[in-house]
């Protein structure tokens, strides 16, 4: 595909225009993925902006975002393609009413094919390829990874009855993983890789200024500092950037201009996602303000 970014700095500048702020490492990973036409595997803790990266990229490229949300038990029929059996049955009945006979070659044609996200990305027509987001690949079964290998390596999907479909323009493919399980080497070898860490306090504050413009500057500074310290606690689920945005939005809705323990406790549902984490953060807030 024709290069759409001149360098990593151009990636940062253009993503900044859609309010997605990235560090140099993430910008470089996106730049090389598009320049080399390779899938990009983004890993990191939940809430650090992996999914948002694909969404922002689609906005910058002004191209469709095709999303495949992974889960345990995901099948080829849900991810790649399946046959429209109802239409095939109707075709058979119509042929019978006309005293005609249909063969498999008549029934397994493109007319009866239902595209799912991956095949839709391969067959996309347009000057700019779509962004295909394969979200939380670690939630899918091991066997599902094997279904992706041909597509990730060759931007193609083989349908036994019809042959192989290869993309005219390689889709921009972003896979995300929260590392709930290890991914196979065969999948990793077909992708470029980047780990997204929690943003620094300075970058988190800048993101909050963009996305929660009503929040007081002092509140933003206090909140990002507090979240940084909370992440060092022994929590089940450390709050990510997404939770921080929700929390500052909630605090701002209360009219808070700085952190006080009462406001922290009232809004804990934004950052504490388990009872144990709620207790740990409450105890920490009490000791910090004590």
XYZ file of C-alpha atoms in Angstrom:
290
model
C 0.000 0.000 0.000
C 1.108 3.560 -0.649
C 2.726 4.982 2.517
C 0.283 7.208 4.361
C 2.711 8.411 7.028
C 6.124 9.937 6.390
C 7.560 8.832 9.726
C 6.653 8.108 13.351
C 6.428 11.826 14.123
C 3.788 12.144 11.398
C 1.852 9.293 13.030
C 1.895 11.123 16.373
C 0.847 14.396 14.795
C -2.082 12.949 12.889
C -3.311 10.787 15.765
C -3.080 13.870 17.956
C -5.590 15.516 15.606
C -8.166 12.865 16.556
C -7.298 13.175 20.265
C -5.351 9.930 20.522
C -2.004 10.716 22.100
C 0.758 8.146 21.712
C 4.345 7.867 22.799
C 7.214 7.452 20.359
C 7.264 3.656 20.704
C 3.620 3.181 19.808
C 3.868 5.693 16.971
C 6.878 3.820 15.563
C 5.072 0.471 15.810
C 2.078 1.831 13.897
C 4.325 3.459 11.309
C 6.235 0.236 10.575
C 3.053 -1.854 10.511
C 1.561 0.350 7.796
C 4.794 0.888 5.896
C 5.704 -2.819 5.821
C 2.120 -4.048 5.424
C 2.379 -6.315 8.459
C -0.190 -7.117 11.152
C 0.541 -5.465 14.495
C 0.066 -7.266 17.799
C -0.494 -4.828 20.668
C -0.214 -6.190 24.188
C -0.591 -4.446 27.505
C -2.685 -4.227 30.627
C -6.429 -3.654 30.148
C -7.325 -0.005 29.681
C -4.060 1.296 28.218
C -5.557 2.182 24.825
C -4.902 -0.847 22.606
C -8.390 -0.955 21.108
C -8.483 2.830 20.904
C -5.325 2.747 18.758
C -7.109 0.831 16.000
C -10.157 3.086 16.223
C -8.039 6.220 16.007
C -6.070 4.804 13.088
C -9.282 4.176 11.157
C -10.361 7.775 11.762
C -7.013 9.122 10.577
C -7.097 6.975 7.440
C -10.805 7.794 6.847
C -11.477 4.105 6.293
C -13.918 1.598 7.808
C -13.078 -0.094 11.087
C -14.003 -3.779 10.974
C -13.995 -5.270 14.464
C -13.806 -8.913 15.463
C -14.348 -9.292 19.199
C -12.781 -12.548 20.329
C -14.203 -14.867 22.963
C -13.950 -18.495 24.031
C -15.544 -20.754 21.440
C -15.225 -18.317 18.530
C -15.532 -20.277 15.269
C -14.529 -19.845 11.641
C -18.176 -19.303 10.759
C -18.309 -16.282 13.042
C -14.892 -14.862 12.133
C -14.209 -15.754 8.492
C -17.330 -16.795 6.581
C -20.306 -19.115 6.581
C -22.911 -20.317 4.127
C -26.428 -18.926 4.089
C -28.231 -22.213 4.634
C -31.686 -20.619 4.619
C -31.107 -19.156 1.165
C -29.701 -22.460 -0.034
C -32.797 -24.281 1.238
C -35.059 -21.778 -0.476
C -33.121 -22.253 -3.708
C -33.528 -26.022 -3.442
C -37.295 -25.727 -2.884
C -37.643 -23.279 -5.764
C -35.747 -25.658 -8.045
C -37.935 -28.572 -6.941
C -41.056 -26.561 -7.756
C -39.649 -26.161 -11.261
C -38.713 -29.849 -11.427
C -35.039 -28.929 -11.575
C -32.109 -30.324 -9.638
C -29.366 -28.295 -7.994
C -25.865 -29.637 -7.500
C -23.334 -28.644 -4.848
C -21.699 -26.430 -7.463
C -24.976 -24.532 -7.782
C -25.416 -24.084 -4.044
C -21.890 -23.248 -2.903
C -21.349 -20.056 -4.851
C -20.619 -16.452 -3.891
C -24.371 -15.789 -4.005
C -24.843 -17.878 -0.862
C -21.707 -16.741 0.941
C -21.999 -14.662 4.123
C -18.943 -12.568 4.860
C -17.740 -12.315 8.421
C -15.174 -9.731 9.592
C -11.993 -11.310 8.209
C -13.362 -12.165 4.769
C -15.061 -8.755 4.662
C -11.662 -7.136 5.202
C -10.074 -9.266 2.465
C -12.815 -8.482 -0.075
C -13.071 -4.784 0.791
C -13.192 -2.572 -2.284
C -11.929 0.982 -2.142
C -8.870 3.177 -2.498
C -7.905 2.734 1.171
C -7.833 -0.665 2.896
C -9.935 -1.068 6.033
C -8.575 -1.349 9.556
C -9.339 -4.819 10.911
C -9.301 -4.972 14.700
C -8.989 -8.500 16.092
C -9.709 -7.571 19.677
C -8.567 -9.595 22.698
C -7.204 -12.521 20.706
C -6.087 -14.089 23.994
C -9.751 -14.724 24.858
C -10.182 -17.059 21.879
C -9.220 -20.722 21.917
C -5.813 -21.991 20.813
C -7.415 -23.598 17.763
C -8.754 -20.270 16.564
C -5.226 -18.914 16.207
C -4.536 -21.577 13.556
C -7.474 -20.250 11.512
C -5.760 -16.851 11.364
C -2.356 -17.940 10.117
C -3.123 -17.912 6.387
C -4.793 -14.530 6.658
C -2.067 -12.962 8.796
C 0.700 -14.239 6.557
C -0.843 -13.757 3.114
C -3.910 -11.513 3.546
C -5.984 -14.315 2.065
C -8.806 -16.670 3.020
C -9.330 -20.064 1.392
C -12.875 -21.333 0.950
C -12.737 -24.967 -0.211
C -15.791 -24.639 -2.456
C -14.682 -21.376 -4.106
C -10.920 -21.145 -3.870
C -8.646 -18.532 -2.303
C -9.569 -14.878 -1.905
C -6.583 -12.538 -1.612
C -6.891 -8.880 -0.688
C -6.135 -6.407 -3.469
C -4.793 -4.094 -0.773
C -3.611 -5.592 2.488
C -5.946 -4.633 5.330
C -4.408 -2.749 8.228
C -4.595 -5.455 10.897
C -4.332 -4.712 14.605
C -4.545 -7.550 17.118
C -4.832 -6.839 20.837
C -4.093 -9.061 23.808
C -4.315 -8.607 27.571
C -1.997 -11.626 28.069
C -4.626 -13.719 29.828
C -2.857 -16.634 28.111
C 0.262 -17.079 25.987
C -0.172 -16.791 22.229
C 1.479 -19.316 19.929
C 4.795 -18.535 18.274
C 3.284 -19.112 14.821
C 0.931 -16.183 15.317
C 3.576 -13.955 16.862
C 5.975 -14.574 13.966
C 3.433 -13.247 11.508
C 3.027 -9.956 13.371
C 5.042 -6.971 14.392
C 4.862 -6.551 18.152
C 4.538 -3.703 20.614
C 3.843 -3.573 24.339
C 1.774 -0.563 25.455
C 2.574 0.428 29.004
C 0.571 2.669 31.288
C 1.115 6.270 30.169
C 3.394 8.544 32.131
C 1.731 11.004 34.491
C 2.450 13.847 32.067
C 0.904 12.089 29.067
C -2.051 10.857 31.133
C -2.693 14.435 32.245
C -2.598 15.647 28.628
C -5.055 12.934 27.590
C -7.399 13.902 30.422
C -7.275 17.546 29.393
C -8.415 16.492 25.928
C -11.082 14.002 26.906
C -12.391 15.600 30.123
C -12.117 19.298 29.289
C -14.406 20.297 32.163
C -12.017 18.883 34.762
C -10.030 21.308 36.887
C -6.277 21.335 36.216
C -5.459 20.706 39.860
C -7.862 17.771 39.908
C -6.199 16.260 36.838
C -2.754 16.522 38.393
C -3.901 15.079 41.717
C -5.816 12.246 40.062
C -2.982 11.130 37.787
C -0.565 11.183 40.713
C -3.005 9.167 42.857
C -3.589 6.588 40.109
C 0.163 6.166 39.654
C 0.542 5.390 43.352
C -2.503 3.114 43.419
C -1.051 0.988 40.605
C 1.818 0.081 42.923
C -0.631 -1.552 45.358
C -1.300 -5.286 45.245
C -4.524 -5.048 43.247
C -6.486 -7.628 41.294
C -6.955 -5.183 38.419
C -4.830 -2.051 38.334
C -6.793 0.903 36.924
C -5.872 1.736 33.351
C -6.264 4.909 31.369
C -9.884 4.110 30.514
C -10.723 3.837 34.218
C -8.816 7.033 34.962
C -10.875 8.914 32.370
C -14.103 7.588 33.901
C -12.916 8.511 37.384
C -11.921 12.065 36.559
C -15.198 12.491 34.677
C -17.078 11.342 37.781
C -15.071 13.623 40.067
C -15.617 16.531 37.708
C -19.355 15.808 37.717
C -19.236 16.197 41.515
C -17.671 19.602 41.041
C -14.411 18.477 42.638
C -11.375 20.678 42.096
C -9.014 18.513 44.139
C -8.957 15.077 45.702
C -10.573 14.590 49.076
C -11.163 11.215 50.665
C -14.958 11.493 50.603
C -14.998 12.084 46.846
C -12.564 9.221 46.263
C -14.787 6.796 48.182
C -17.970 7.920 46.414
C -16.433 7.463 42.950
C -14.438 4.282 43.582
C -16.671 2.293 41.240
C -14.849 3.982 38.378
C -11.421 2.563 39.249
C -11.951 -0.375 41.620
C -13.423 -3.398 39.841
C -13.372 -5.969 42.651
C -14.385 -5.802 46.356
C -10.784 -6.444 47.443
C -9.502 -3.605 45.241
C -12.165 -1.289 46.616
C -11.040 -2.047 50.172
C -7.354 -1.664 49.286
C -7.835 1.687 47.583
C -10.122 2.928 50.371
C -7.536 2.003 52.993
C -4.807 3.668 50.973
C -6.846 6.847 50.502
C -7.535 6.943 54.223
C -3.858 6.545 55.124
C -2.736 9.025 52.475
C -5.109 11.692 53.748
C -4.566 10.834 57.373
